[in-house]
Tab-separated table of C-alpha atoms and ligand atoms in Angstrom:
chain	number	residue	atom	x	y	z
A	79	UNK	CA	0.000	0.000	0.000
A	80	UNK	CA	2.765	2.359	1.015
A	81	UNK	CA	4.654	1.539	-2.188
A	82	UNK	CA	1.569	2.156	-4.286
A	83	UNK	CA	1.034	5.445	-2.569
A	84	UNK	CA	4.653	6.393	-3.112
A	85	UNK	CA	4.407	5.441	-6.787
A	86	UNK	CA	1.312	7.616	-7.057
A	87	UNK	CA	3.143	10.554	-5.537
A	88	UNK	CA	6.107	10.091	-7.883
A	89	UNK	CA	3.877	9.823	-10.982
A	90	UNK	CA	1.839	12.809	-9.867
A	91	UNK	CA	4.869	14.962	-9.205
A	92	UNK	CA	6.409	14.016	-12.578
A	93	UNK	CA	3.192	15.016	-14.322
A	94	UNK	CA	3.055	18.153	-12.273
A	95	UNK	CA	6.681	18.981	-13.034
A	96	UNK	CA	6.078	18.539	-16.761
A	97	UNK	CA	3.104	20.895	-16.633
A	98	UNK	CA	4.864	23.503	-14.561
A	99	UNK	CA	6.444	26.387	-16.423
A	100	UNK	CA	8.543	29.289	-15.206
A	101	UNK	CA	9.437	32.535	-16.937
A	102	UNK	CA	13.198	32.676	-17.133
A	103	UNK	CA	15.491	35.536	-18.007
A	104	UNK	CA	18.788	34.829	-19.726
A	105	UNK	CA	21.434	37.347	-20.569
A	106	UNK	CA	22.792	36.313	-23.978
A	107	UNK	CA	26.301	37.298	-24.957
A	108	UNK	CA	29.029	35.968	-27.237
A	109	UNK	CA	30.253	33.574	-24.579
A	110	UNK	CA	26.986	31.638	-24.159
A	111	UNK	CA	25.013	32.174	-27.403
A	112	UNK	CA	26.152	28.883	-28.933
A	113	UNK	CA	25.267	26.911	-25.804
A	114	UNK	CA	21.786	28.435	-25.698
A	115	UNK	CA	21.180	27.666	-29.369
A	116	UNK	CA	22.184	24.043	-28.705
A	117	UNK	CA	19.338	23.713	-26.201
A	118	UNK	CA	16.722	24.106	-29.024
A	119	UNK	CA	14.220	25.867	-26.775
A	120	UNK	CA	11.204	27.485	-28.401
A	121	UNK	CA	12.775	30.865	-28.940
A	122	UNK	CA	10.594	32.540	-31.541
A	123	UNK	CA	7.460	33.010	-29.443
A	124	UNK	CA	9.335	34.753	-26.654
A	125	UNK	CA	10.672	38.203	-25.968
A	126	UNK	CA	14.170	39.418	-26.511
A	127	UNK	CA	15.460	42.824	-25.746
A	128	UNK	CA	18.557	44.128	-27.428
A	129	UNK	CA	21.167	46.001	-25.464
A	130	UNK	CA	24.629	47.211	-26.321
A	131	UNK	CA	26.388	44.295	-24.684
A	132	UNK	CA	24.028	41.519	-25.690
A	133	UNK	CA	20.400	40.435	-25.591
A	134	UNK	CA	18.045	39.656	-22.770
A	135	UNK	CA	15.845	36.656	-23.511
A	136	UNK	CA	12.663	36.064	-21.533
A	137	UNK	CA	11.166	32.684	-22.171
A	138	UNK	CA	8.852	30.186	-20.484
A	139	UNK	CA	10.513	26.854	-19.714
A	140	UNK	CA	9.256	23.532	-18.372
A	141	UNK	CA	10.909	21.982	-15.334
A	142	UNK	CA	12.796	19.599	-17.643
A	143	UNK	CA	14.025	22.436	-19.816
A	144	UNK	CA	15.171	24.306	-16.709
A	145	UNK	CA	17.128	21.234	-15.695
A	146	UNK	CA	18.846	21.164	-19.087
A	147	UNK	CA	19.562	24.855	-18.811
A	148	UNK	CA	21.139	24.280	-15.408
A	149	UNK	CA	23.247	21.415	-16.766
A	150	UNK	CA	24.443	23.555	-19.672
A	151	UNK	CA	26.037	25.984	-17.234
A	152	UNK	CA	24.263	29.008	-18.736
A	153	UNK	CA	23.283	31.376	-15.945
A	154	UNK	CA	19.672	32.528	-15.712
A	155	UNK	CA	17.153	34.085	-13.386
A	156	UNK	CA	13.607	32.870	-12.674
A	157	UNK	CA	11.346	35.916	-12.883
A	158	UNK	CA	7.931	34.213	-12.555
A	159	UNK	CA	7.997	30.856	-10.828
A	160	UNK	CA	4.611	29.236	-11.515
A	161	UNK	CA	3.628	30.840	-14.788
A	162	UNK	CA	0.240	29.150	-15.364
A	163	UNK	CA	-1.023	30.179	-11.924
A	164	UNK	CA	0.314	33.675	-12.440
A	165	UNK	CA	-1.552	34.040	-15.749
A	166	UNK	CA	-4.813	32.551	-14.439
A	167	UNK	CA	-4.789	34.741	-11.326
A	168	UNK	CA	-4.109	37.900	-13.313
A	169	UNK	CA	-6.908	37.073	-15.753
A	170	UNK	CA	-9.433	36.555	-12.967
A	171	UNK	CA	-8.427	39.801	-11.256
A	172	UNK	CA	-8.721	41.864	-14.438
A	173	UNK	CA	-11.762	40.222	-15.996
A	174	UNK	CA	-14.510	42.452	-14.667
A	175	UNK	CA	-12.674	45.649	-15.487
A	176	UNK	CA	-11.929	44.302	-18.961
A	177	UNK	CA	-15.636	43.555	-19.523
A	178	UNK	CA	-16.615	47.047	-18.356
A	179	UNK	CA	-14.095	48.651	-20.672
A	180	UNK	CA	-15.597	46.786	-23.604
A	181	UNK	CA	-19.121	48.151	-23.161
A	182	UNK	CA	-18.635	50.918	-25.716
A	183	UNK	CA	-16.009	49.241	-27.823
A	184	UNK	CA	-18.013	49.472	-31.037
A	185	UNK	CA	-17.845	45.747	-31.783
A	186	UNK	CA	-20.163	42.875	-31.029
A	187	UNK	CA	-17.188	40.679	-30.233
A	188	UNK	CA	-17.119	39.711	-26.562
A	189	UNK	CA	-14.462	38.260	-24.325
A	190	UNK	CA	-14.384	34.493	-24.013
A	191	UNK	CA	-14.839	32.415	-20.874
A	192	UNK	CA	-11.282	31.040	-20.589
A	193	UNK	CA	-9.639	33.933	-18.737
A	194	UNK	CA	-11.143	36.256	-21.346
A	195	UNK	CA	-10.153	34.050	-24.299
A	196	UNK	CA	-12.421	31.922	-26.471
A	197	UNK	CA	-12.750	28.250	-25.655
A	198	UNK	CA	-12.735	25.729	-28.524
A	199	UNK	CA	-16.549	25.784	-28.428
A	200	UNK	CA	-16.631	29.589	-28.460
A	201	UNK	CA	-14.362	29.639	-31.514
A	202	UNK	CA	-17.002	27.587	-33.327
A	203	UNK	CA	-19.892	29.668	-31.930
A	204	UNK	CA	-18.259	32.896	-33.079
A	205	UNK	CA	-17.597	31.539	-36.567
A	206	UNK	CA	-21.227	30.417	-36.772
A	207	UNK	CA	-22.499	33.742	-35.453
A	208	UNK	CA	-20.544	35.735	-38.044
A	209	UNK	CA	-21.662	33.401	-40.826
A	210	UNK	CA	-25.274	33.669	-39.795
A	211	UNK	CA	-25.270	37.442	-39.478
A	212	UNK	CA	-23.078	38.454	-42.418
A	213	UNK	CA	-23.769	35.453	-44.616
A	214	UNK	CA	-27.102	37.138	-45.383
A	215	UNK	CA	-25.121	39.847	-47.147
A	216	UNK	CA	-22.888	37.198	-48.719
A	217	UNK	CA	-19.815	38.651	-46.996
A	218	UNK	CA	-18.735	35.394	-45.338
A	219	UNK	CA	-19.053	31.679	-46.022
A	220	UNK	CA	-20.120	29.117	-43.461
A	221	UNK	CA	-17.190	27.426	-41.738
A	222	UNK	CA	-15.564	24.628	-43.671
A	223	UNK	CA	-13.350	21.908	-42.229
A	224	UNK	CA	-9.997	21.752	-44.008
A	225	UNK	CA	-9.010	18.564	-42.185
A	226	UNK	CA	-9.253	16.605	-38.968
A	227	UNK	CA	-6.668	16.445	-36.205
A	228	UNK	CA	-5.225	13.320	-34.566
A	229	UNK	CA	-7.992	13.560	-31.945
A	230	UNK	CA	-10.704	13.996	-34.570
A	231	UNK	CA	-11.315	17.736	-34.242
A	232	UNK	CA	-12.045	19.831	-37.312
A	233	UNK	CA	-9.731	22.642	-38.370
A	234	UNK	CA	-12.067	25.372	-39.608
A	235	UNK	CA	-11.711	27.989	-42.304
A	236	UNK	CA	-14.016	30.801	-43.426
A	237	UNK	CA	-13.723	33.127	-46.399
A	238	UNK	CA	-14.634	36.811	-46.115
A	239	UNK	CA	-15.191	38.808	-49.299
A	240	UNK	CA	-17.964	40.402	-51.317
A	241	UNK	CA	-19.925	37.622	-53.059
A	242	UNK	CA	-18.327	35.219	-50.594
A	243	UNK	CA	-20.345	32.275	-51.858
A	244	UNK	CA	-18.807	32.649	-55.317
A	245	UNK	CA	-15.297	31.771	-56.412
A	246	UNK	CA	-13.855	35.079	-57.609
A	247	UNK	CA	-10.197	34.125	-57.601
A	248	UNK	CA	-9.830	35.043	-61.269
A	249	UNK	CA	-10.512	38.683	-60.457
A	250	UNK	CA	-9.749	38.947	-56.724
A	251	UNK	CA	-6.377	38.175	-55.151
A	252	UNK	CA	-6.369	35.821	-52.173
A	253	UNK	CA	-4.843	36.562	-48.772
A	254	UNK	CA	-4.817	34.315	-45.701
A	255	UNK	CA	-4.601	34.794	-41.929
A	256	UNK	CA	-3.938	31.947	-39.510
A	257	UNK	CA	-3.493	31.765	-35.741
A	258	UNK	CA	-2.733	29.309	-32.961
A	259	UNK	CA	-0.294	26.925	-34.585
A	260	UNK	CA	0.899	26.980	-30.974
A	261	UNK	CA	-1.816	26.029	-28.511
A	262	UNK	CA	-0.657	28.381	-25.758
A	263	UNK	CA	-0.940	31.548	-27.851
A	264	UNK	CA	-4.602	32.611	-27.658
A	265	UNK	CA	-3.713	36.291	-28.137
A	266	UNK	CA	-3.054	35.583	-31.819
A	267	UNK	CA	-6.409	33.845	-32.124
A	268	UNK	CA	-8.297	36.770	-30.554
A	269	UNK	CA	-6.394	39.227	-32.760
A	270	UNK	CA	-7.500	37.384	-35.896
A	271	UNK	CA	-11.103	37.139	-34.641
A	272	UNK	CA	-11.190	40.837	-33.849
A	273	UNK	CA	-10.074	41.576	-37.403
A	274	UNK	CA	-12.833	39.360	-38.808
A	275	UNK	CA	-15.439	41.224	-36.752
A	276	UNK	CA	-13.867	44.543	-37.724
A	277	UNK	CA	-14.028	44.086	-41.473
A	278	UNK	CA	-17.540	42.622	-41.389
A	279	UNK	CA	-18.890	45.326	-39.081
A	280	UNK	CA	-17.266	48.158	-41.026
A	281	UNK	CA	-17.754	46.975	-44.597
A	282	UNK	CA	-20.643	49.297	-45.283
A	283	UNK	CA	-19.235	52.422	-43.669
A	284	UNK	CA	-15.466	52.257	-44.150
A	285	UNK	CA	-14.208	52.853	-47.678
A	286	UNK	CA	-10.859	51.202	-47.056
A	287	UNK	CA	-12.411	48.011	-45.716
A	288	UNK	CA	-14.973	47.955	-48.508
A	289	UNK	CA	-12.291	48.358	-51.128
A	290	UNK	CA	-10.394	45.386	-49.704
A	291	UNK	CA	-13.389	43.069	-49.451
A	292	UNK	CA	-14.568	44.035	-52.943
A	293	UNK	CA	-11.168	43.238	-54.433
A	294	UNK	CA	-9.805	40.400	-52.311
A	295	UNK	CA	-10.767	36.992	-51.038
A	296	UNK	CA	-9.604	36.725	-47.424
A	297	UNK	CA	-9.264	33.289	-45.812
A	298	UNK	CA	-9.169	32.799	-42.055
A	299	UNK	CA	-7.981	29.770	-40.095
A	300	UNK	CA	-8.084	31.135	-36.538
A	301	UNK	CA	-7.327	27.866	-34.723
A	302	UNK	CA	-4.784	25.693	-36.530
A	303	UNK	CA	-4.114	23.470	-33.505
A	304	UNK	CA	-7.466	22.738	-31.805
A	305	UNK	CA	-6.235	19.570	-30.026
A	306	UNK	CA	-3.479	21.407	-28.170
A	307	UNK	CA	-5.813	24.305	-27.439
A	308	UNK	CA	-8.487	21.950	-26.069
A	309	UNK	CA	-5.865	20.319	-23.864
A	310	UNK	CA	-4.992	23.693	-22.315
A	311	UNK	CA	-8.695	24.353	-21.829
A	312	UNK	CA	-9.019	21.040	-20.004
A	313	UNK	CA	-5.987	21.477	-17.719
A	314	UNK	CA	-6.461	25.231	-17.122
A	315	UNK	CA	-10.111	26.196	-17.679
A	316	UNK	CA	-9.486	29.758	-16.473
A	317	UNK	CA	-6.589	30.288	-18.867
A	318	UNK	CA	-2.870	29.917	-18.293
A	319	UNK	CA	-2.378	26.524	-19.983
A	320	UNK	CA	1.053	26.375	-21.564
A	321	UNK	CA	0.961	23.285	-23.769
A	322	UNK	CA	2.395	24.357	-27.118
A	323	UNK	CA	2.419	21.367	-29.486
A	324	UNK	CA	-0.367	19.275	-30.989
A	325	UNK	CA	-1.571	16.161	-29.119
A	326	UNK	CA	-0.251	13.444	-31.416
A	327	UNK	CA	1.469	11.050	-28.958
A	328	UNK	CA	3.993	13.229	-27.087
A	329	UNK	CA	3.093	16.135	-29.346
A	330	UNK	CA	4.715	17.719	-32.394
A	331	UNK	CA	5.372	21.425	-32.839
A	332	UNK	CA	3.337	22.255	-35.972
A	333	UNK	CA	5.605	25.212	-36.673
A	334	UNK	CA	8.595	22.860	-37.010
A	335	UNK	CA	6.797	20.334	-39.181
A	336	UNK	CA	6.642	22.103	-42.561
A	337	UNK	CA	8.833	21.216	-45.486
A	338	UNK	CA	10.706	21.289	-47.671
A	339	UNK	CA	12.950	18.518	-46.384
A	340	UNK	CA	16.104	20.578	-46.911
A	341	UNK	CA	14.866	23.254	-44.478
A	342	UNK	CA	13.179	20.872	-42.039
A	343	UNK	CA	16.438	18.978	-41.908
A	344	UNK	CA	18.731	21.994	-42.268
A	345	UNK	CA	22.042	21.511	-40.525
A	346	UNK	CA	21.725	24.070	-37.793
A	347	UNK	CA	19.730	24.564	-34.625
A	348	UNK	CA	16.113	25.553	-34.530
A	349	UNK	CA	14.099	22.393	-34.000
A	350	UNK	CA	14.415	19.249	-31.942
A	351	UNK	CA	14.397	15.558	-32.828
A	352	UNK	CA	13.577	14.633	-29.219
A	353	UNK	CA	9.825	13.865	-28.949
A	354	UNK	CA	9.779	15.237	-25.407
A	355	UNK	CA	10.929	18.713	-26.446
A	356	UNK	CA	8.562	21.593	-27.056
A	357	UNK	CA	10.107	22.167	-30.497
A	358	UNK	CA	9.898	18.507	-31.575
A	359	UNK	CA	9.682	18.534	-35.365
A	360	UNK	CA	7.961	15.174	-35.992
A	361	UNK	CA	9.190	12.175	-37.955
A	362	UNK	CA	9.217	13.932	-41.331
A	363	UNK	CA	7.915	17.138	-42.936
A	364	UNK	CA	4.103	17.145	-42.946
A	365	UNK	CA	3.843	14.117	-40.680
A	366	UNK	CA	1.078	15.982	-38.800
A	367	UNK	CA	-2.606	16.468	-39.567
A	368	UNK	CA	-2.464	20.219	-38.940
A	369	UNK	CA	0.317	20.908	-41.440
A	370	UNK	CA	-1.250	18.477	-43.931
A	371	UNK	CA	-4.539	20.373	-43.677
A	372	UNK	CA	-2.857	23.712	-44.367
A	373	UNK	CA	-0.839	22.237	-47.242
A	374	UNK	CA	-3.890	20.628	-48.855
A	375	UNK	CA	-6.000	23.752	-48.457
A	376	UNK	CA	-3.347	26.052	-49.903
A	377	UNK	CA	-2.974	23.702	-52.894
A	378	UNK	CA	-6.580	24.437	-53.907
A	379	UNK	CA	-6.114	28.230	-53.792
A	380	UNK	CA	-4.004	30.940	-55.307
A	381	UNK	CA	-3.001	32.740	-52.114
A	382	UNK	CA	-0.508	35.582	-52.533
A	383	UNK	CA	0.131	36.744	-48.979
A	384	UNK	CA	-0.245	35.064	-45.612
A	385	UNK	CA	0.136	36.022	-41.954
A	386	UNK	CA	0.651	33.382	-39.249
A	387	UNK	CA	-0.253	34.948	-35.917
A	388	UNK	CA	1.718	33.872	-32.854
A	389	UNK	CA	2.576	35.308	-29.440
A	390	UNK	CA	4.634	36.943	-27.995
A	391	UNK	CA	7.403	39.489	-28.617
A	392	UNK	CA	5.875	42.574	-30.339
A	393	UNK	CA	7.781	41.591	-33.434
A	394	UNK	CA	7.117	40.541	-37.035
A	395	UNK	CA	9.362	37.858	-38.508
A	396	UNK	CA	9.853	37.605	-42.223
A	397	UNK	CA	11.505	34.717	-44.097
A	398	UNK	CA	13.878	33.081	-44.200
A	399	UNK	CA	13.476	31.586	-40.790
A	400	UNK	CA	16.278	29.051	-41.201
A	401	UNK	CA	18.986	31.533	-42.180
A	402	UNK	CA	19.716	35.213	-41.939
A	403	UNK	CA	18.956	36.186	-45.522
A	404	UNK	CA	16.033	38.397	-46.545
A	405	UNK	CA	14.084	36.026	-48.753
A	406	UNK	CA	12.134	38.475	-50.892
A	407	UNK	CA	12.553	42.115	-51.940
A	408	UNK	CA	9.005	42.576	-50.603
A	409	UNK	CA	9.823	41.617	-47.007
A	410	UNK	CA	11.097	45.008	-45.901
A	411	UNK	CA	8.615	47.288	-47.706
A	412	UNK	CA	5.700	45.198	-46.424
A	413	UNK	CA	6.902	44.871	-42.843
A	414	UNK	CA	7.758	48.575	-42.634
A	415	UNK	CA	4.183	49.423	-43.578
A	416	UNK	CA	2.718	46.788	-41.291
A	417	UNK	CA	4.518	48.161	-38.257
A	418	UNK	CA	4.081	51.893	-38.933
A	419	UNK	CA	1.513	52.311	-36.120
A	420	UNK	CA	2.178	49.468	-33.702
A	421	UNK	CA	5.925	49.980	-33.794
A	422	UNK	CA	6.702	46.257	-33.611
A	423	UNK	CA	10.301	45.384	-34.340
A	424	UNK	CA	11.038	43.127	-37.319
A	425	UNK	CA	13.646	40.889	-38.867
A	426	UNK	CA	14.349	37.282	-39.745
A	427	UNK	CA	14.142	34.999	-36.734
A	428	UNK	CA	17.752	34.026	-37.339
A	429	UNK	CA	18.823	37.646	-37.101
A	430	UNK	CA	16.541	38.458	-34.159
A	431	UNK	CA	17.156	35.278	-32.152
A	432	UNK	CA	18.022	31.928	-33.711
A	433	UNK	CA	17.282	30.065	-36.921
A	434	UNK	CA	14.099	28.001	-37.072
A	435	UNK	CA	13.726	24.850	-39.121
A	436	UNK	CA	10.482	23.548	-40.604
A	437	UNK	CA	8.570	26.756	-40.000
A	438	UNK	CA	5.481	27.705	-41.997
A	439	UNK	CA	6.805	30.924	-43.558
A	440	UNK	CA	9.736	29.173	-45.242
A	441	UNK	CA	7.477	26.529	-46.764
A	442	UNK	CA	4.918	29.074	-47.979
A	443	UNK	CA	7.583	30.994	-49.837
A	444	UNK	CA	9.858	28.198	-51.028
A	445	UNK	CA	7.222	25.761	-52.236
A	446	UNK	CA	4.140	27.921	-52.826
A	447	UNK	CA	5.629	31.278	-53.758
A	448	UNK	CA	3.443	32.890	-51.086
A	449	UNK	CA	5.027	35.644	-49.033
A	450	UNK	CA	4.244	34.715	-45.437
A	451	UNK	CA	5.107	36.593	-42.250
A	452	UNK	CA	4.756	35.881	-38.547
A	453	UNK	CA	3.487	38.640	-36.248
A	454	UNK	CA	4.150	37.890	-32.565
A	455	UNK	CA	1.537	39.694	-30.474
A	456	UNK	CA	2.273	41.164	-27.044
A	457	UNK	CA	5.205	41.960	-24.781
A	458	UNK	CA	6.997	39.562	-22.429
A	459	UNK	CA	4.849	40.900	-19.607
A	460	UNK	CA	1.724	40.031	-21.613
A	461	UNK	CA	3.276	36.613	-22.201
A	462	UNK	CA	1.134	33.723	-23.408
A	463	UNK	CA	-2.033	34.712	-21.545
A	464	UNK	CA	-2.153	38.498	-21.494
A	465	UNK	CA	-4.532	40.194	-19.082
A	466	UNK	CA	-8.043	40.308	-20.597
A	467	UNK	CA	-7.691	44.099	-20.477
A	468	UNK	CA	-5.028	43.757	-23.157
A	469	UNK	CA	-6.891	41.477	-25.591
A	470	UNK	CA	-8.682	44.153	-27.604
A	471	UNK	CA	-5.803	46.618	-27.369
A	472	UNK	CA	-3.410	44.127	-28.932
A	473	UNK	CA	-5.987	43.181	-31.545
A	474	UNK	CA	-6.537	46.832	-32.488
A	475	UNK	CA	-2.787	47.347	-32.794
A	476	UNK	CA	-2.817	44.847	-35.627
A	477	UNK	CA	-5.852	45.956	-37.639
A	478	UNK	CA	-3.821	48.297	-39.807
A	479	UNK	CA	-1.141	45.627	-40.299
A	480	UNK	CA	-3.811	43.213	-41.513
A	481	UNK	CA	-5.350	45.765	-43.873
A	482	UNK	CA	-1.913	46.734	-45.191
A	483	UNK	CA	-1.179	43.077	-45.922
A	484	UNK	CA	-4.368	42.682	-47.948
A	485	UNK	CA	-3.593	45.886	-49.854
A	486	UNK	CA	0.038	44.990	-50.474
A	487	UNK	CA	-0.860	42.370	-53.096
A	488	UNK	CA	-0.986	45.202	-55.658
A	489	UNK	CA	2.702	45.876	-54.997
A	490	UNK	CA	3.639	42.250	-55.674
A	491	UNK	CA	2.513	42.648	-59.265
A	492	UNK	CA	4.319	45.900	-59.991
B	533	LIG	ZN1	4.109	30.529	-31.556
């Protein structure tokens, strides 16, 4: 009996340790940069602050990752010990004030019930609500599943455009917006939803919005990784869940699972071949249902520009992700316009932090000739579950960036 009890305690504490995350601060300088890169932590959805003598990285780590960091000899400081509890507590404290602030916000979009963020069910309800209300004006399609996950959930897409029920790709350029490749980044999801509400609610009164919807077909996939998101909802119903990957066995990082093979397998850091790691890349490019769904959907369209929303960092990454080379002459002009109001920083992830292998943007450009960028919403203090008071502010900060992206297609053809 005692042994059984002891076993139970050990199993429980292992599970607990795996689910426990801390926010860690690392001072990066020439002497330790290589060692940190070798650890293959998930660096892109984190914050880094540049200073004259080096960079300060602030990133959430599991107990196991902290152990590896300790073993590597790199010095660090824990700035928030139990990150999930910290996020959930902050959300609960700020929720009422956030709701009050939204009374006159000019949108029908409401906060969700998971610390202010939409649950999986609320994602579906909101898609259905928009389709029902604006489908009457043929501005949005009903949601369509572009594929099923390992756990049998649908990955949904809607199109927003004038004459949405018709295929107008011969005359209207196509642009796409995705969010939540990473399950612990609901701020990206809310930012994309806010934009959907914004363009539908303002179509009739705002000339700029009208011009875009009349001349573009916009596709939205607001929740690429519903299995991982549902898992966070289950473990942390008030928000604060920090599971990042999908839920296929030990989980694969969808943003390390894109091809082509030569990038997925590129000989540098930037993804992990250890299934336990948060940047585990899978057994081969497109081994996962989520990346297969995106690939198959994109194959049926003629998309020109794409944004993959993530969190956090207040930064926009442009390709390449696997090396520090600006992949297209359009990267800088586009990103400069996108960030003119929100003042996000920008660069390739390799230049800003470390190279990334198997990321979506590289595949979009290399294999599909689609320019694809990654906005990372929020500061390190916002983190993965920003206060509900910040949800609409961050979303509004990105409305112009989203409109600019839709408009920029004209420049691609010049
Ligand atoms: Zn991310």
